[in-house]
Coordinates of C-alpha atoms and ligand atoms in Angstrom, one line a residue:
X10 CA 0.0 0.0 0.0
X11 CA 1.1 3.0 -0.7
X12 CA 1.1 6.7 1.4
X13 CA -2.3 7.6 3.1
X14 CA -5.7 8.9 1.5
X15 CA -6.7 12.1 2.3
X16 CA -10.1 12.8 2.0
X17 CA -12.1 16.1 1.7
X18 CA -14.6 16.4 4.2
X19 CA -17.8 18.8 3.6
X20 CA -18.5 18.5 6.9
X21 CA -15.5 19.6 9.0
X22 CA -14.3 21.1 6.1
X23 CA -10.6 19.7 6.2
X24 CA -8.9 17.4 4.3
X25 CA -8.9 14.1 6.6
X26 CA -6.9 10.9 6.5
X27 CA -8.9 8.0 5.2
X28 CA -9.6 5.3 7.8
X29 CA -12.6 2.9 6.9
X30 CA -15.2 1.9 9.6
X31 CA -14.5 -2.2 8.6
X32 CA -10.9 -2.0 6.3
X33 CA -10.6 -3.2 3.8
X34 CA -14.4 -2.7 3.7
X35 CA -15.9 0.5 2.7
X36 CA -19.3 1.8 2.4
X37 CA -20.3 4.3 -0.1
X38 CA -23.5 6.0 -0.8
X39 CA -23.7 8.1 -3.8
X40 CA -27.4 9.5 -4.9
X41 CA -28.5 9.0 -7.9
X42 CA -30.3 10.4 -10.5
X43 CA -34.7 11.2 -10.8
X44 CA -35.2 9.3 -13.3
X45 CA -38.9 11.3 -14.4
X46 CA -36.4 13.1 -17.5
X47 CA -32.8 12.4 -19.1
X48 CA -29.9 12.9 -17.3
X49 CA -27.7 15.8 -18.4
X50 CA -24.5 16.3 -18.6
X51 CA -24.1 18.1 -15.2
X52 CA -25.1 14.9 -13.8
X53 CA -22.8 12.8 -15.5
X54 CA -20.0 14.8 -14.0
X55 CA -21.0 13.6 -10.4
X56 CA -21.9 10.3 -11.4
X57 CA -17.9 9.6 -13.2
X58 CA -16.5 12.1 -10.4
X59 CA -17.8 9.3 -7.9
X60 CA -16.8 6.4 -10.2
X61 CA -13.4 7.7 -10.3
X62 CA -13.3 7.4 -5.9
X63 CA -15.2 3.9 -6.0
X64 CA -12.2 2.8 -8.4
X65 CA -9.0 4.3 -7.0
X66 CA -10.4 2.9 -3.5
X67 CA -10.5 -0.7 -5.6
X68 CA -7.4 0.2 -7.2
X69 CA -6.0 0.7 -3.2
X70 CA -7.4 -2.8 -2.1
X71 CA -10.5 -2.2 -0.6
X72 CA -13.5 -4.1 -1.0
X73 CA -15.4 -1.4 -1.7
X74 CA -20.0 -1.8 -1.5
X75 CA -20.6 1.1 -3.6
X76 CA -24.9 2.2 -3.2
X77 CA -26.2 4.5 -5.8
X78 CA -30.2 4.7 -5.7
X79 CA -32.4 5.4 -8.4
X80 CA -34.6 8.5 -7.4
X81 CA -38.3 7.2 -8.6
X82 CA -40.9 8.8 -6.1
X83 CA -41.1 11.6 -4.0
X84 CA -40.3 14.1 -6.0
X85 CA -43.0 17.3 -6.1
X86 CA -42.2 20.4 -8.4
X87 CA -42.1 22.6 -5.2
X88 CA -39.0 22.9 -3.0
X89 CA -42.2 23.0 0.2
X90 CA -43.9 19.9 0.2
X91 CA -46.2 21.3 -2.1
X92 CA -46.7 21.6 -6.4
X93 CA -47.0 18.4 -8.6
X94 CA -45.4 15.4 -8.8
X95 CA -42.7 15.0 -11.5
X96 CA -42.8 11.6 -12.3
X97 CA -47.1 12.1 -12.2
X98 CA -46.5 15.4 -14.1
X99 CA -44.2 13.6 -16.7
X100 CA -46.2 10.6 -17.3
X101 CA -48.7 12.6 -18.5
X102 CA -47.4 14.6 -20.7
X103 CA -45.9 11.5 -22.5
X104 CA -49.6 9.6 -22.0
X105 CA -47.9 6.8 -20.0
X106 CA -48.1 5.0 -16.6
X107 CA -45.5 6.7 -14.0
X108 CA -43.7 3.3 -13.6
X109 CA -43.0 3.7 -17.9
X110 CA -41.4 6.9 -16.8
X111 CA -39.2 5.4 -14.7
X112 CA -38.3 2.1 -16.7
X113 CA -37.3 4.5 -20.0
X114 CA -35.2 6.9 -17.8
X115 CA -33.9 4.3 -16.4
X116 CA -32.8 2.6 -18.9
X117 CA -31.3 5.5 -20.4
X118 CA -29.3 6.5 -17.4
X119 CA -27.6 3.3 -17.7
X120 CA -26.8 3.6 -21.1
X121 CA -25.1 6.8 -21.1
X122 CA -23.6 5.6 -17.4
X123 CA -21.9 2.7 -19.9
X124 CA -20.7 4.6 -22.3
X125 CA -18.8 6.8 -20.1
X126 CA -17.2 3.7 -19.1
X127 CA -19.0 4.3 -15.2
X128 CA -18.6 0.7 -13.5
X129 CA -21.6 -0.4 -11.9
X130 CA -22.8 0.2 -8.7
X131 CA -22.7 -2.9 -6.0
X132 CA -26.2 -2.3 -5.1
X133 CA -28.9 0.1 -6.9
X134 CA -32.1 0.7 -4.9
X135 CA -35.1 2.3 -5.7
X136 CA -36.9 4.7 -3.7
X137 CA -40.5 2.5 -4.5
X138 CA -38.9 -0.9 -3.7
X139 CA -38.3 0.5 -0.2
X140 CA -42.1 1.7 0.6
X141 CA -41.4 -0.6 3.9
X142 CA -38.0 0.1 5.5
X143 CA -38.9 4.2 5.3
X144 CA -42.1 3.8 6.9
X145 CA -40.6 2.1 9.3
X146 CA -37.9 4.6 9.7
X147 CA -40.6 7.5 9.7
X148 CA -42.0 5.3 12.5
X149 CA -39.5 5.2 15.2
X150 CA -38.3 9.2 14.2
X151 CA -42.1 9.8 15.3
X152 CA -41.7 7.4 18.1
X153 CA -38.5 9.2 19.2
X154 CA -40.1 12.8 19.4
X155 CA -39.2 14.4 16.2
X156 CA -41.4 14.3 14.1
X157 CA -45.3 15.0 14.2
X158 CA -48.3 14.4 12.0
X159 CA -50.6 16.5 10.5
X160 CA -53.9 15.2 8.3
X161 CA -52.0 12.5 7.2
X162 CA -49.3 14.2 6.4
X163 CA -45.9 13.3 8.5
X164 CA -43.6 16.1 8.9
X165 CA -39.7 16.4 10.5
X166 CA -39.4 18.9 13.5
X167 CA -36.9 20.6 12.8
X168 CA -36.3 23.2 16.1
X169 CA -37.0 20.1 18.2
X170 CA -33.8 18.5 17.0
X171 CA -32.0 21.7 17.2
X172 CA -32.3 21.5 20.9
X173 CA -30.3 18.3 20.7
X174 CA -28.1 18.3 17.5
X175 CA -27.0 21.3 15.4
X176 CA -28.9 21.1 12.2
X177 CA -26.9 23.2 9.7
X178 CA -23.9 21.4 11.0
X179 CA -22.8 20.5 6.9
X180 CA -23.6 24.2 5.7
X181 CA -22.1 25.5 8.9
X182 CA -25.4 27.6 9.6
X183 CA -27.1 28.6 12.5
X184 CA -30.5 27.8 12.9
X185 CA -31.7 31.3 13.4
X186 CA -29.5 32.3 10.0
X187 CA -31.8 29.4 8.1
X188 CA -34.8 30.7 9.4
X189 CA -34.0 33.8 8.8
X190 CA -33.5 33.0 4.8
X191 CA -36.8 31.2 4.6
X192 CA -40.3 32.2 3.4
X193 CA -42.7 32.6 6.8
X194 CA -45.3 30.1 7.0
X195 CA -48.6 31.0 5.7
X196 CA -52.4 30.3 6.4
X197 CA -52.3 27.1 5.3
X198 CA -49.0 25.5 6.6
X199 CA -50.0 22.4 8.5
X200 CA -46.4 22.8 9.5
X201 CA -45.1 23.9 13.2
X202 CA -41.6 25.3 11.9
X203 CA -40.5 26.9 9.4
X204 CA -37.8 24.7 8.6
X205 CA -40.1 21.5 9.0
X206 CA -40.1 19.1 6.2
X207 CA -42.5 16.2 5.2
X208 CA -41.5 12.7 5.7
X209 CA -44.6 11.0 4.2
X210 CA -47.1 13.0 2.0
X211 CA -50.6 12.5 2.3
X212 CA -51.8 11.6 -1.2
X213 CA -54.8 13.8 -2.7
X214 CA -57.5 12.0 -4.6
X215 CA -55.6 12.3 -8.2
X216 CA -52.3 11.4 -7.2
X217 CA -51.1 8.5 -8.7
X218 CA -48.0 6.9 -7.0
X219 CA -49.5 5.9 -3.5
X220 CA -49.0 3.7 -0.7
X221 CA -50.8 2.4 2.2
X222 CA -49.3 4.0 5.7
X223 CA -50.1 4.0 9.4
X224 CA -51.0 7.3 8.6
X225 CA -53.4 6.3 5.3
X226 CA -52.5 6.8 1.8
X227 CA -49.6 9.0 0.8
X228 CA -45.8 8.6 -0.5
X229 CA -42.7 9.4 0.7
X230 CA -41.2 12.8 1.1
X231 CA -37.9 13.9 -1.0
X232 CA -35.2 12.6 1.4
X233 CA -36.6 10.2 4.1
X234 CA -35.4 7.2 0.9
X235 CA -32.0 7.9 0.8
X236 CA -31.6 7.3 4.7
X237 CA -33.6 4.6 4.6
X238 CA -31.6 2.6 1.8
X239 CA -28.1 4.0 3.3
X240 CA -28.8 2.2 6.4
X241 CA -30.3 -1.0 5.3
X242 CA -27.8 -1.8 2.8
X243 CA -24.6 0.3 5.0
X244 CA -25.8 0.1 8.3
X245 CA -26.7 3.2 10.8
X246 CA -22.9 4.4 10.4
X247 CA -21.1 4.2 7.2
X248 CA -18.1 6.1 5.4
X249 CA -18.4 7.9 2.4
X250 CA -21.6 9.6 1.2
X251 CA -21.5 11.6 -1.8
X252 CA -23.5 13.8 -4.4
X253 CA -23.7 17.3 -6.1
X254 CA -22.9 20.6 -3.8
X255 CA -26.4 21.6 -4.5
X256 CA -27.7 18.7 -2.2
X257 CA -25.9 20.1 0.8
X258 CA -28.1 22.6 2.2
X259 CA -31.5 21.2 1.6
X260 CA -31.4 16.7 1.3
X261 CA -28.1 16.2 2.9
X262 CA -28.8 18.1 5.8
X263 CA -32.3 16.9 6.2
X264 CA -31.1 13.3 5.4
X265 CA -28.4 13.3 8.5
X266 CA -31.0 15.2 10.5
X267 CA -33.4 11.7 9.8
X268 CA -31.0 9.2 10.0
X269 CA -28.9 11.0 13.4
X270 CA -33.2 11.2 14.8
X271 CA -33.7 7.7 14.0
X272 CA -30.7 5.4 15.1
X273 CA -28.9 8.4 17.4
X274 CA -25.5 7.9 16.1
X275 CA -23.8 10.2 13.1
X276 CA -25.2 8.0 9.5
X277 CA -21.8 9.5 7.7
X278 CA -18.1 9.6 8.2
X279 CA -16.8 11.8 5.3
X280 CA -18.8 13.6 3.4
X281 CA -17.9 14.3 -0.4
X282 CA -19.7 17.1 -2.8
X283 CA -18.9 17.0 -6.2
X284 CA -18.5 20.9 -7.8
X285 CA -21.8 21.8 -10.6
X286 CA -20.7 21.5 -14.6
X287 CA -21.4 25.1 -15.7
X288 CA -22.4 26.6 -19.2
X289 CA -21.1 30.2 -19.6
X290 CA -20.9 30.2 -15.6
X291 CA -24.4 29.2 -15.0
X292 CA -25.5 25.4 -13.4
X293 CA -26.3 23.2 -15.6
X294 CA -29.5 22.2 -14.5
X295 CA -33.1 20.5 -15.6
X296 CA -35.3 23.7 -14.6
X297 CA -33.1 26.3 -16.3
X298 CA -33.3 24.5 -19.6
X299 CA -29.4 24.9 -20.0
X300 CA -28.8 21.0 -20.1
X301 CA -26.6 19.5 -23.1
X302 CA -28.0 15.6 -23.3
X303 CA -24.6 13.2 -23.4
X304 CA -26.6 12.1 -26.6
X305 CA -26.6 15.5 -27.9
X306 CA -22.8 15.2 -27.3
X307 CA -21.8 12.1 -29.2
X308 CA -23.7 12.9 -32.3
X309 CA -23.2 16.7 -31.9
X310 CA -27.0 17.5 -32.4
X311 CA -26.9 20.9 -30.4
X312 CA -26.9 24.0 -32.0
X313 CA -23.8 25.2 -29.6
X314 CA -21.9 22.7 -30.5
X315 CA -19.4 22.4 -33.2
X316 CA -19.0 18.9 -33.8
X317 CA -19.1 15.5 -31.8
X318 CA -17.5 14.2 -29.3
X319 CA -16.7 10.6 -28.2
X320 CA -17.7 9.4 -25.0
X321 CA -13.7 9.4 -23.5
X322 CA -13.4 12.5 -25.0
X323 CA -16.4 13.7 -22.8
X324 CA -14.9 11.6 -19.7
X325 CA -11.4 13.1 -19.9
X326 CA -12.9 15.9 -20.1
X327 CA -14.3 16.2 -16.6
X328 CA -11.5 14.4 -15.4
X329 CA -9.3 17.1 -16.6
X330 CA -10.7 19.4 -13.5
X331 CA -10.6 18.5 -9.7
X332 CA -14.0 17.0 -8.5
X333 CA -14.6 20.0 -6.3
X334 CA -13.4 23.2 -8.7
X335 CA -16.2 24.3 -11.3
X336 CA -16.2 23.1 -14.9
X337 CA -17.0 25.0 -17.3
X338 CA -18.5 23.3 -20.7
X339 CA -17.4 24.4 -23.7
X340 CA -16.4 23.5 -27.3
X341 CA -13.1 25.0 -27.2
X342 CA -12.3 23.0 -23.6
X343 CA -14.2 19.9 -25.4
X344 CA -11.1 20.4 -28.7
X345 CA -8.3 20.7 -26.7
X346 CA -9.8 17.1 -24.3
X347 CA -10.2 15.3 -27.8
X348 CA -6.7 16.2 -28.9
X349 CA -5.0 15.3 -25.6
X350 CA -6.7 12.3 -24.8
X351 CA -5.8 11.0 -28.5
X352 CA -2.3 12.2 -27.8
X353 CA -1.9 10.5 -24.5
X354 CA -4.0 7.3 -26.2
X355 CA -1.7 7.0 -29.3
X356 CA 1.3 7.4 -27.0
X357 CA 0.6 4.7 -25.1
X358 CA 0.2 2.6 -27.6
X359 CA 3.8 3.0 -28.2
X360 CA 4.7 1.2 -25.0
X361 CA 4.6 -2.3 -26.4
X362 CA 7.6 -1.5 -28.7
X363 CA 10.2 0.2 -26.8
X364 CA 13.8 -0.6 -26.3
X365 CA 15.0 -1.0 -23.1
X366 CA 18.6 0.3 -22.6
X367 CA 21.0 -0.6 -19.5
X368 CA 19.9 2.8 -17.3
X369 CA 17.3 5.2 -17.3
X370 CA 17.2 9.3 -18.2
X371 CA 13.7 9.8 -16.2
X372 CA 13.4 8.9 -12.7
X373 CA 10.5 6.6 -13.6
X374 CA 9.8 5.0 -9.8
X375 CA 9.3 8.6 -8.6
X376 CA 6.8 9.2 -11.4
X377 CA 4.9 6.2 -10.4
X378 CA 5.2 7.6 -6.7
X379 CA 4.0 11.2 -7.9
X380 CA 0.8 9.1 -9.7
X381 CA 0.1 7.9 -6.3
X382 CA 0.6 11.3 -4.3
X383 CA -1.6 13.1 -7.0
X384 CA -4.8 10.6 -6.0
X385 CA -4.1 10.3 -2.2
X386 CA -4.9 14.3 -2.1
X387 CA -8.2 14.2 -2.5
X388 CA -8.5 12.3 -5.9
X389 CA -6.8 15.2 -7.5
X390 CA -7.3 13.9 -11.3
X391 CA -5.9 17.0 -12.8
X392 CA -2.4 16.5 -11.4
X393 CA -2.3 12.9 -12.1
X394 CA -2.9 13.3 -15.8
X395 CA 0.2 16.0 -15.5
X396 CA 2.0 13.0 -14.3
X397 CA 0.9 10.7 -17.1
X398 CA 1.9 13.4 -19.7
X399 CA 4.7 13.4 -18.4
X400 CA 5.0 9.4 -18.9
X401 CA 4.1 9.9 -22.2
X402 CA 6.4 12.7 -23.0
X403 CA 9.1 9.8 -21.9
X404 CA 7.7 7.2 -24.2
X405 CA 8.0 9.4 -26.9
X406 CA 11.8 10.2 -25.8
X407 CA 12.5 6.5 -25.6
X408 CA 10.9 6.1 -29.0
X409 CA 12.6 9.0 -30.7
X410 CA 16.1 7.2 -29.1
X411 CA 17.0 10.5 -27.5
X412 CA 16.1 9.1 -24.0
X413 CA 16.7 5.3 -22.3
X414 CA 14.8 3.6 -20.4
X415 CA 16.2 0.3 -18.5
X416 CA 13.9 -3.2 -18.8
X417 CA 13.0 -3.2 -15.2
X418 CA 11.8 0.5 -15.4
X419 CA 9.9 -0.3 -18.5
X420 CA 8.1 -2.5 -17.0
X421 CA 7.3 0.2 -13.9
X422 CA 6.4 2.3 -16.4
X423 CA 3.8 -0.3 -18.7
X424 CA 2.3 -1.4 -15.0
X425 CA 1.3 2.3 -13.5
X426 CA 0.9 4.0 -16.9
X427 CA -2.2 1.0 -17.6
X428 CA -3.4 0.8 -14.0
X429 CA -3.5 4.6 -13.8
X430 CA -5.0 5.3 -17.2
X431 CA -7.4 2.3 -17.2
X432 CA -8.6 1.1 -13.7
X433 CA -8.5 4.3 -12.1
X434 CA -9.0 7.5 -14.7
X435 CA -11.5 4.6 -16.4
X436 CA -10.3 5.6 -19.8
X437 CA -10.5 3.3 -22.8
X438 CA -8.8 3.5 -26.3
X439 CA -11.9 4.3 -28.1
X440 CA -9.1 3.7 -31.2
X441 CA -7.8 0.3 -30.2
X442 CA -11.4 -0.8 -29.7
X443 CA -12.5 0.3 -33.5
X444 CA -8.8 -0.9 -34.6
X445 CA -9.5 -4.8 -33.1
X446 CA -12.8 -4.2 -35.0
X447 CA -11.9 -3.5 -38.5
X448 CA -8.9 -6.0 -38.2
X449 CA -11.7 -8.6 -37.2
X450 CA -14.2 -7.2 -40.4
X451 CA -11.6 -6.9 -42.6
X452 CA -9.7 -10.4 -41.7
X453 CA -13.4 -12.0 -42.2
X454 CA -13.9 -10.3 -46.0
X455 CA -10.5 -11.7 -47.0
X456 CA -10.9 -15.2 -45.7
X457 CA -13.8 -14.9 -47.9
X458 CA -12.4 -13.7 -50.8
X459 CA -9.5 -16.7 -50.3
X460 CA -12.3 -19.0 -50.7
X461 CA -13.7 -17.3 -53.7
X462 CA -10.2 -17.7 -55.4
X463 CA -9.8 -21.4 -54.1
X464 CA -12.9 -22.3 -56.0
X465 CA -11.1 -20.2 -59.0
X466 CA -14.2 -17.3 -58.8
X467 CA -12.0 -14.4 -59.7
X468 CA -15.0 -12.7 -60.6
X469 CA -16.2 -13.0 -56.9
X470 CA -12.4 -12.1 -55.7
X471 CA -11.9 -9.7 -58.1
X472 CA -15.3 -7.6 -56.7
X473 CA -13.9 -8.2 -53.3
X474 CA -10.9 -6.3 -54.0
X475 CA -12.5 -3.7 -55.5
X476 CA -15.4 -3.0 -52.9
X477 CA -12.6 -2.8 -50.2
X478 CA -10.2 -0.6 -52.7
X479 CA -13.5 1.9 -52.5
X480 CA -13.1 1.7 -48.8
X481 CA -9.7 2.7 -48.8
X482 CA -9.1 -0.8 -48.1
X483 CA -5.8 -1.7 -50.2
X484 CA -5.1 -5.2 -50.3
X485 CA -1.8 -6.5 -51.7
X486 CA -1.7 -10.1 -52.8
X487 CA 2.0 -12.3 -51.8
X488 CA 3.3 -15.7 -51.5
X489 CA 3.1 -15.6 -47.9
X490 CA -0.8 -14.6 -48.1
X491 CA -2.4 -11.5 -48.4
X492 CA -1.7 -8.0 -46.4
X493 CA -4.1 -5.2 -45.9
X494 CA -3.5 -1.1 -45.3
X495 CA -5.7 1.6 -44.8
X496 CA -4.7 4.2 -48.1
X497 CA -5.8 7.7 -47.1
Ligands
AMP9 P1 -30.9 14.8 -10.0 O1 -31.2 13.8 -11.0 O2 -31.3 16.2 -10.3 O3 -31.4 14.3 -8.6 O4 -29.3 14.9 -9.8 C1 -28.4 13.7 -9.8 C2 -27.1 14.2 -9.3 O5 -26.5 15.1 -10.2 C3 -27.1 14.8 -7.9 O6 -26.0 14.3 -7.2 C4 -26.9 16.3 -8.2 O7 -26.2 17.0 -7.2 C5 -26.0 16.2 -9.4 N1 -26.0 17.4 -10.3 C6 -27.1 18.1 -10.7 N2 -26.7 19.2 -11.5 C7 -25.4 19.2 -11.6 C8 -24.4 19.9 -12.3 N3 -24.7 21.0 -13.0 N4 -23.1 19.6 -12.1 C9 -22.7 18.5 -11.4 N5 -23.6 17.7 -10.7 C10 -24.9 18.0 -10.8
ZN10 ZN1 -30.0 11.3 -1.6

């Protein structure tokens, strides 16, 4: 193993030294996306930020249960407990059952989670598989004094827990500050406080997505599911949670209020917050209409953009900026990823062919240490491909012959350079890939074209030849067999 981890922590806002509840277990709760629309890209940035932790903490050795749910109830238009409900809303609007809504976002997510090269979560929950375990949650919160109900309706108190626990204790905000920056309650508040948040929703007449309660029919508020599924699947204390900074204030802070009122011990041991994807400095978000669709991306069907863009292009992208700086999307920012990734791609490739000499010009072991250093401060990404660049500026040295490398060195060098580049920065030669394809396609068409000639149909052959020659497939006949090259 190599130096320690250091860890961000949103909540005591230092940079911590990583030690795991259960090493080499680790618990990780990441939440996911509400699946009533497409993800944007502005998601995706959270969702690879967080794959790049779950695989450098893999990469490390630990046996990492990594829980991302799938956000499919709950969610009302309104920031109050009030408005429609967006998956009720959508399902309307597309003349489909809610549940369809949440099957074709779904399924979508996970496409676009693939292509990015995102390894799969160990366990994805869904907010309506666990009706149960956050009634029962809402249950013993009630049963514990800190919560009340109103008409059906089951809210959180929030002053009450004050008194025992400092509530804004991830913003670092006073209560009297956050109730201060809050609209007064009105007429018709059923709620107590101010800050007071609904646990389980009485259900009018035409909602859709309801469930039987103890306190009749309703659904679950917006962040009662995360704590429920953390716990069940984590346990009432677990290590890393993560998400987007713009869950801090409002779900994060609610969700350790539920889970701290329910099981009276701290749910999260570091907490991580990824930094928002920005277009021309504003969030990229769902309500302000600003959202590029990865899809939109890879074809380039978006009047601001220029061209498209591969999926590692779009990856190493993000992975070009520290998790917790801004990053702001662009097709300039989007050229100069494309060219670099293909430069640091095609480099590589170069690897496999070097000759070793009997010493080294580059200090390659302190490179590999640098990699190491880079990712144990805080999964600093940025810095690490610095390293790698610089790794590739030595293959290319070695290559050129006006730099030596030594056998044992090289083989240093092929072991971080690939672990680095591939298990952790999840990267993929998008070029090898198509290369293994066309040699496969093309390898296929010949063999047919040898059996064309066997059975002496040069005709047959002859067409071959020329249908590949269109391609800018040149093929060159030999005594030792026939060779193939791509003629630009
Ligand atoms: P949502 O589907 O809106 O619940 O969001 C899913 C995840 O994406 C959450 O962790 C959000 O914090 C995160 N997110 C939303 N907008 C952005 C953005 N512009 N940049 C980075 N992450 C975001
Ligand atoms: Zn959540």
């Amino acid at each position: 193993m190599t130096e320690p981890l250091f860890i961000y922590n949103t909540l005591t806002r230092t940079k911590e030294k990583f030690e795991p509840l259960h090493p080499p277990l680790v618990g990780m709760y990441v939440c996911g996306p509400t699946v009533y629309s497409d993800v944007h890209l502005g998601n995706c940035r959270t969702f690879v930020s967080f794959d790049l932790v779950y695989r450098y903490l893999c990469f490390l050795g630990y046996k990492v249960r990594y829980v991302r749910n799938i956000t499919d109830a709950g969610h009302l238009e309104g920031d109050r407990d009030e408005g429609d409900d967006k998956f009720a809303k959508k399902a309307k609007l597309e003349q489909v059952e809610p549940m369809e809504i949440v099957q074709k976002y779904t399924l979508g997510f996970h496409e676009v989670m693939q292509l990015l090269n995102t390894r799969p979560p160990s366990i994805e929950p869904t907010a309506t598989g666990h009706i149960c375990e956050q009634i029962e949650m809402i249950k013993q919160i009630l049963a514990n004094g800190y919560a009340y109900e109103v008409n059906g309706t089951v809210y959180f108190d929030v002053e009450k827990y004050n008194q025992k626990y400092p509530y804004g204790l991830l913003t670092n905000r006073q209560l009297e500050d956050l109730i201060a920056g809050t609209r007064e309650l009105g007429g018709q508040d059923e709620k107590k406080g101010r800050l007071d948040f609904a646990l389980w929703i009485h259900a009018k007449p035409e909602h859709v997505m309801r469930w039987p309660s103890p306190w009749g029919w309703g659904f679950p508020g917006w962040h009662i599911e995360c704590s429920a599924m953390s716990s069940k699947y984590l346990g009432d204390t677990f290590d890393i949670h993560g998400g987007g900074m713009d869950l801090q204030a409002t779900h994060h802070t609610n969700e350790i209020a539920q889970s701290q009122a329910c099981h009276q011990k701290a749910p999260v041991r570091y907490w991580m917050h990824t930094n928002m994807l920005t277009v021309n400095g504003t969030r990229m978000s769902k309500s302000a209409g600003n959202g590029f669709l990865p899809g939109e991306l890879f074809t380039g069907a978006h009047p601001l953009l220029d061209k498209a863009y591969s999926p590692m292009t779009v990856r190493f992208f993000m992975l070009q900026s520290h998790y917790r700086s801004t990053l702001d999307f662009s097709n300039e920012a989007l050229k100069a990823s494309e060219k670099g990734f293909q430069r640091l791609m095609s480099t590589y490739a170069l690897l496999e062919n070097l000759r070793t000499g009997s010493s080294s010009s580059s200090n390659i072991k302190e490179l590999e240490e640098k990699c190491y250093a880079a990712m144990n401060d805080d999964f600093n990404s940025p810095i690490l491909l610095a390293h790698l660049f610089e790794g590739a500026r030595i293959i290319q040295a070695v290559h050129a012959g006006s730099e030596t490398i030594s056998s044992e060195d090289l083989v240093t060098l092929k072991k971080f350079m690939k672990g680095f580049l591939f298990d952790v920065l999840g990267l993929r030669s998008e070029a090898t890939l198509s290369n293994e394809l066309m040699e496969g396609t093309v390898g296929l068409v010949l063999s047919l074209r040898k059996e064309a000639k066997d059975r002496k149909d040069f005709a047959q052959s002859d067409k071959i030849r020329e249908e590949l020659n269109k391609l800018h497939i040149e093929i060159k006949d030999s005594k030792d067999g026939t060779s193939w090259s791509i003629n630009q």
